[in-house]
XYZ file of C-alpha atoms in Angstrom:
370
model
C 93.270 26.530 -64.280
C 89.973 25.867 -65.951
C 88.463 26.057 -69.406
C 85.194 27.264 -70.838
C 83.296 26.405 -73.993
C 83.102 28.927 -76.803
C 79.337 28.391 -76.767
C 77.118 29.567 -79.613
C 75.388 31.878 -77.211
C 78.335 34.099 -78.139
C 76.705 34.833 -81.440
C 75.155 37.922 -79.971
C 78.209 40.257 -80.147
C 81.596 42.338 -81.580
C 83.813 45.177 -82.771
C 83.777 45.784 -86.548
C 85.245 42.658 -88.118
C 87.515 42.184 -91.097
C 86.303 39.809 -93.787
C 87.428 36.194 -93.386
C 87.767 33.260 -95.748
C 84.800 31.344 -94.354
C 85.280 28.445 -96.754
C 88.355 26.981 -95.114
C 88.789 24.826 -92.052
C 91.468 25.503 -89.456
C 94.465 23.208 -89.860
C 96.865 25.088 -87.601
C 96.988 27.261 -84.479
C 94.737 30.335 -84.386
C 96.484 33.432 -82.971
C 94.436 35.246 -80.328
C 94.240 38.369 -82.493
C 92.590 36.284 -85.252
C 90.071 34.576 -82.976
C 87.329 37.196 -83.272
C 87.415 37.063 -87.073
C 87.663 33.280 -87.243
C 84.883 32.673 -84.715
C 82.590 35.110 -86.493
C 83.206 33.292 -89.772
C 82.532 29.873 -88.220
C 79.389 30.981 -86.420
C 77.954 32.644 -89.494
C 78.499 29.516 -91.566
C 76.433 27.582 -89.039
C 73.745 30.206 -88.493
C 73.127 30.821 -92.192
C 73.127 27.095 -92.976
C 70.565 26.538 -90.219
C 68.347 29.475 -91.293
C 68.842 31.453 -88.083
C 70.316 34.385 -90.045
C 69.562 35.268 -93.668
C 73.059 35.775 -95.122
C 76.761 36.053 -94.328
C 77.058 39.845 -94.595
C 74.065 40.458 -92.342
C 75.311 37.830 -89.892
C 78.737 39.475 -89.573
C 77.127 42.860 -89.061
C 74.779 41.443 -86.440
C 77.537 39.637 -84.518
C 79.600 42.816 -84.777
C 77.072 44.627 -82.601
C 77.232 42.341 -79.600
C 79.433 39.744 -77.831
C 82.740 40.590 -79.428
C 82.658 44.018 -77.794
C 84.385 44.586 -74.465
C 81.390 43.819 -72.247
C 80.592 41.391 -69.474
C 81.273 37.786 -70.559
C 81.922 38.843 -74.159
C 84.693 37.590 -76.404
C 86.058 41.108 -76.723
C 86.537 41.318 -72.962
C 88.047 37.809 -72.902
C 90.601 38.686 -75.574
C 91.535 41.762 -73.530
C 92.067 39.588 -70.442
C 94.230 37.154 -72.447
C 96.492 40.075 -73.332
C 96.414 41.186 -69.679
C 97.592 37.734 -68.554
C 94.637 36.620 -66.400
C 93.494 34.038 -68.970
C 95.609 31.413 -70.735
C 94.723 30.868 -74.410
C 95.382 27.595 -76.290
C 95.699 28.437 -79.976
C 95.716 24.780 -81.047
C 92.527 23.974 -79.118
C 90.944 27.043 -80.735
C 91.461 25.497 -84.177
C 89.591 22.318 -83.184
C 86.869 24.386 -81.533
C 86.253 26.489 -84.646
C 85.922 23.374 -86.785
C 83.346 22.007 -84.321
C 81.362 25.256 -84.416
C 81.435 25.334 -88.215
C 80.063 21.784 -88.517
C 77.609 21.972 -85.599
C 74.093 20.506 -85.759
C 71.262 22.984 -86.259
C 69.232 21.680 -83.317
C 72.173 22.412 -81.016
C 72.732 26.069 -81.878
C 71.758 27.270 -78.402
C 74.695 25.419 -76.784
C 75.807 21.991 -77.870
C 77.691 19.486 -75.748
C 79.115 18.195 -79.035
C 80.555 21.632 -79.654
C 81.587 22.251 -76.043
C 83.850 19.208 -75.845
C 86.523 20.459 -78.287
C 85.982 24.048 -77.107
C 86.471 23.430 -73.388
C 90.265 23.682 -73.676
C 90.467 27.022 -75.471
C 90.614 29.227 -72.353
C 91.786 28.673 -68.776
C 91.548 31.198 -65.955
C 93.438 31.794 -62.725
C 91.341 34.136 -60.543
C 90.370 32.610 -57.183
C 86.863 32.654 -55.730
C 85.930 36.090 -54.459
C 88.024 37.862 -57.073
C 86.508 40.265 -59.584
C 85.923 38.935 -63.099
C 84.259 39.897 -66.357
C 83.937 36.376 -67.822
C 83.754 32.748 -66.696
C 87.115 31.914 -68.200
C 88.929 34.228 -65.794
C 87.981 32.025 -62.846
C 89.857 28.964 -61.571
C 88.812 25.342 -62.139
C 85.180 24.546 -61.304
C 84.202 28.183 -60.731
C 82.142 30.647 -62.739
C 81.821 34.414 -62.970
C 78.607 35.309 -61.158
C 77.190 38.105 -63.263
C 75.695 41.310 -61.881
C 71.964 41.228 -61.193
C 69.268 42.459 -63.552
C 69.918 46.110 -62.659
C 73.615 45.940 -63.574
C 73.993 43.660 -66.569
C 76.284 46.133 -68.343
C 78.574 46.491 -65.332
C 81.960 44.777 -65.026
C 81.535 43.613 -61.444
C 81.225 39.837 -61.691
C 82.635 37.681 -58.890
C 84.302 34.266 -59.195
C 82.271 31.644 -57.303
C 82.559 27.863 -56.913
C 80.172 25.880 -59.084
C 78.337 22.724 -58.054
C 74.933 24.290 -57.416
C 74.793 27.186 -59.856
C 76.607 27.067 -63.172
C 77.059 28.447 -66.669
C 78.557 25.307 -68.249
C 78.814 21.583 -67.487
C 82.449 21.930 -66.388
C 81.288 23.839 -63.288
C 79.240 20.891 -61.982
C 80.307 17.815 -60.049
C 80.985 14.390 -61.492
C 77.937 12.956 -63.252
C 76.081 16.261 -63.283
C 75.376 18.779 -66.040
C 74.382 22.429 -66.126
C 70.603 22.453 -66.648
C 69.943 25.640 -68.613
C 66.207 25.256 -68.020
C 66.926 26.079 -64.365
C 68.605 29.455 -64.860
C 69.061 32.009 -62.085
C 69.497 35.773 -62.002
C 73.271 35.430 -61.899
C 73.903 32.203 -63.885
C 72.777 30.432 -67.035
C 71.612 27.357 -65.136
C 71.832 25.025 -62.141
C 73.701 21.741 -61.695
C 71.539 18.628 -61.934
C 71.760 14.886 -62.492
C 70.966 14.451 -66.198
C 67.927 12.614 -67.495
C 67.975 11.112 -71.028
C 66.236 12.738 -74.008
C 62.492 12.116 -73.846
C 60.464 9.762 -76.055
C 57.251 10.756 -77.854
C 54.588 12.093 -75.480
C 56.942 11.621 -72.535
C 58.689 14.156 -70.317
C 61.598 16.033 -71.903
C 65.104 15.196 -70.786
C 67.589 17.571 -69.177
C 67.884 20.884 -71.012
C 64.552 20.133 -72.731
C 66.083 17.454 -74.956
C 64.082 14.894 -76.921
C 64.853 11.892 -79.083
C 65.428 12.436 -82.840
C 62.341 13.617 -84.741
C 60.836 15.207 -81.622
C 60.964 18.565 -79.872
C 60.120 19.741 -76.372
C 56.865 21.649 -76.020
C 55.897 23.573 -72.897
C 52.425 24.589 -74.116
C 50.723 22.270 -71.632
C 52.834 23.534 -68.737
C 54.789 20.271 -68.440
C 57.727 19.943 -70.856
C 56.712 17.111 -73.193
C 58.332 15.611 -76.317
C 56.135 15.713 -79.431
C 56.775 15.086 -83.172
C 58.399 17.842 -85.229
C 55.888 19.811 -87.288
C 55.507 19.289 -91.030
C 54.827 22.031 -93.612
C 51.603 23.862 -92.801
C 51.401 22.560 -89.242
C 51.495 24.895 -86.215
C 54.716 25.339 -84.246
C 55.853 27.194 -81.126
C 59.420 28.423 -81.403
C 60.572 31.081 -83.830
C 63.549 29.633 -85.677
C 64.225 26.033 -86.685
C 62.982 24.526 -83.418
C 59.753 22.565 -83.613
C 59.728 21.921 -87.374
C 61.041 19.118 -89.570
C 64.483 19.581 -91.189
C 64.471 22.173 -93.970
C 61.517 24.086 -92.484
C 61.379 27.127 -90.223
C 58.855 28.105 -87.567
C 57.565 31.499 -88.742
C 55.159 33.656 -86.746
C 52.457 35.607 -88.508
C 52.906 39.376 -88.850
C 50.846 39.968 -85.704
C 52.966 37.555 -83.681
C 49.909 35.555 -82.635
C 50.572 32.134 -84.174
C 53.358 30.305 -85.994
C 53.464 27.778 -88.817
C 56.118 25.435 -90.205
C 57.067 26.568 -93.717
C 59.975 26.615 -96.130
C 62.227 29.692 -95.901
C 62.022 32.047 -98.893
C 64.908 33.880 -100.571
C 64.928 37.404 -102.028
C 62.512 37.624 -104.968
C 60.568 34.509 -103.970
C 56.898 34.543 -102.914
C 56.157 34.756 -99.193
C 53.231 34.723 -96.799
C 54.641 36.466 -93.709
C 57.658 38.691 -92.906
C 59.381 35.972 -90.866
C 59.410 33.561 -93.829
C 61.982 35.636 -95.724
C 65.590 34.623 -95.189
C 65.347 33.561 -91.551
C 62.666 34.042 -88.875
C 65.025 35.482 -86.251
C 67.558 37.769 -87.980
C 67.170 38.663 -91.633
C 68.157 41.323 -94.146
C 64.990 40.672 -96.167
C 61.272 40.930 -95.371
C 57.988 40.061 -97.048
C 56.484 42.940 -99.027
C 52.921 43.158 -97.693
C 51.465 44.184 -101.073
C 53.373 42.046 -103.582
C 54.005 39.140 -101.149
C 57.568 38.792 -102.384
C 60.761 38.840 -100.270
C 62.564 42.190 -100.605
C 65.455 43.963 -98.867
C 64.478 45.259 -95.436
C 64.243 49.070 -95.730
C 66.695 51.452 -94.088
C 64.500 54.480 -94.871
C 60.974 55.198 -96.027
C 57.826 53.382 -94.835
C 58.240 50.496 -92.402
C 57.181 47.036 -93.537
C 54.727 46.586 -90.685
C 55.479 47.954 -87.227
C 57.495 45.228 -85.483
C 61.170 44.673 -84.686
C 61.880 43.338 -88.182
C 59.963 46.065 -90.050
C 63.251 47.839 -90.967
C 66.830 46.660 -91.435
C 67.515 46.601 -87.712
C 71.283 46.764 -88.113
C 70.963 50.415 -89.098
C 67.394 51.657 -88.629
C 64.332 51.565 -86.392
C 60.639 52.064 -87.099
C 59.514 55.489 -85.872
C 55.891 54.957 -84.860
C 55.393 58.625 -83.963
C 55.018 59.527 -87.646
C 51.591 59.510 -89.383
C 53.070 56.743 -91.545
C 55.516 54.567 -89.547
C 58.920 55.360 -91.040
C 62.351 53.696 -90.940
C 64.915 56.100 -89.472
C 68.672 55.674 -88.865
C 69.769 55.091 -85.285
C 70.963 58.150 -83.400
C 74.718 58.489 -82.887
C 76.346 58.325 -79.462
C 75.826 61.726 -77.855
C 72.826 62.601 -80.031
C 69.474 63.428 -78.454
C 66.908 60.673 -77.987
C 63.656 59.864 -76.222
C 63.856 56.043 -76.033
C 66.570 53.376 -75.914
C 65.219 52.014 -79.183
C 66.484 55.086 -81.047
C 70.069 54.358 -79.955
C 70.361 51.024 -81.747
C 70.583 47.369 -80.790
C 74.197 47.160 -79.579
C 73.529 48.048 -75.948
C 73.565 51.861 -76.130
C 70.992 53.548 -73.907
C 69.089 56.825 -73.900
C 70.522 58.371 -70.736
C 68.584 61.134 -69.001
C 70.120 63.394 -66.360
C 66.615 64.276 -65.262
C 64.368 61.166 -65.160
C 61.341 63.402 -65.606
C 62.660 64.834 -68.866
C 61.402 63.213 -72.088
C 64.738 63.900 -73.821
C 68.148 62.390 -73.178
C 71.263 61.429 -75.147
C 72.507 58.103 -76.506
C 75.251 56.659 -74.304
C 77.607 53.714 -74.854
C 77.364 50.809 -72.382
C 80.201 50.376 -69.934
C 83.474 48.834 -71.071
C 85.066 45.777 -69.455
C 88.538 46.198 -70.888
C 91.403 45.883 -68.381
């Protein structure tokens, strides 16, 4: 039997979720059929607090489009396997895990060891090496689910393999080693390595690009190096909270050419660039280019710019084929399309029976349910 962290990488995913009371902690066991709702609530508390997502409603809608669906290594598929009996679920450990997610540190959103410790006991799998899997937690102790290659990421054809060289989490590495996510492979999130401590100022970054407090890891020179966090008005490198002092976000300009540390702006407040409104990664508001005030991202009418965040991307895309770029609703499954972009952001694709034809139809990605 082996366990797997409920890492925050899971925040990209789900079936439509019921509203949860996100204000409460978990004092008792969490039934498996409540896990999707409870995890969504916990993740959104963290992501909104850390300015990765603009607001709770948008966060739940965004998560609802991704990992909680029944796809490879998603929580939806894991829940299905729990019901099928190939994964053991610990409802008491889940309670402790959710509390850890809810109170997680902003700099650790991409996968915290502090969060993984209480989450490592939530799931345990039983499939031996060589067996087919759809998620790490189906595999036995020390093994991981080797995902399909780049051409088959939506397939459900993973294979359980022994860790020790390749890995997705620390638990798949030998004693004294960790999973270095900076050394990812086509089939895993990382490779096992002997850890090095967080780097000091102007020194090499530690394992997983970690630095001492007040610093972040820059790769602009080619060699990962720890440098001081940027202050307001200073340049930064990573869209999100990475690279800037606490309370600031790293927002790219509307052309995506350069980024600056600045305070996030709420709806109705003045703004300089689209990414400053709400959150630089996923937001329900954008910066009006004329009034320079944060407004709701449009679901119809003219796009605010021409990029990914120029419309409310939960429900609309920017049609650049129009004389004036216009926000249009995503096409439904089975409807005609010309590009994947028209089919939404939840993994649907514009399938074409004839590759030479410009027109196809929107198709759901494959399901990994047992």
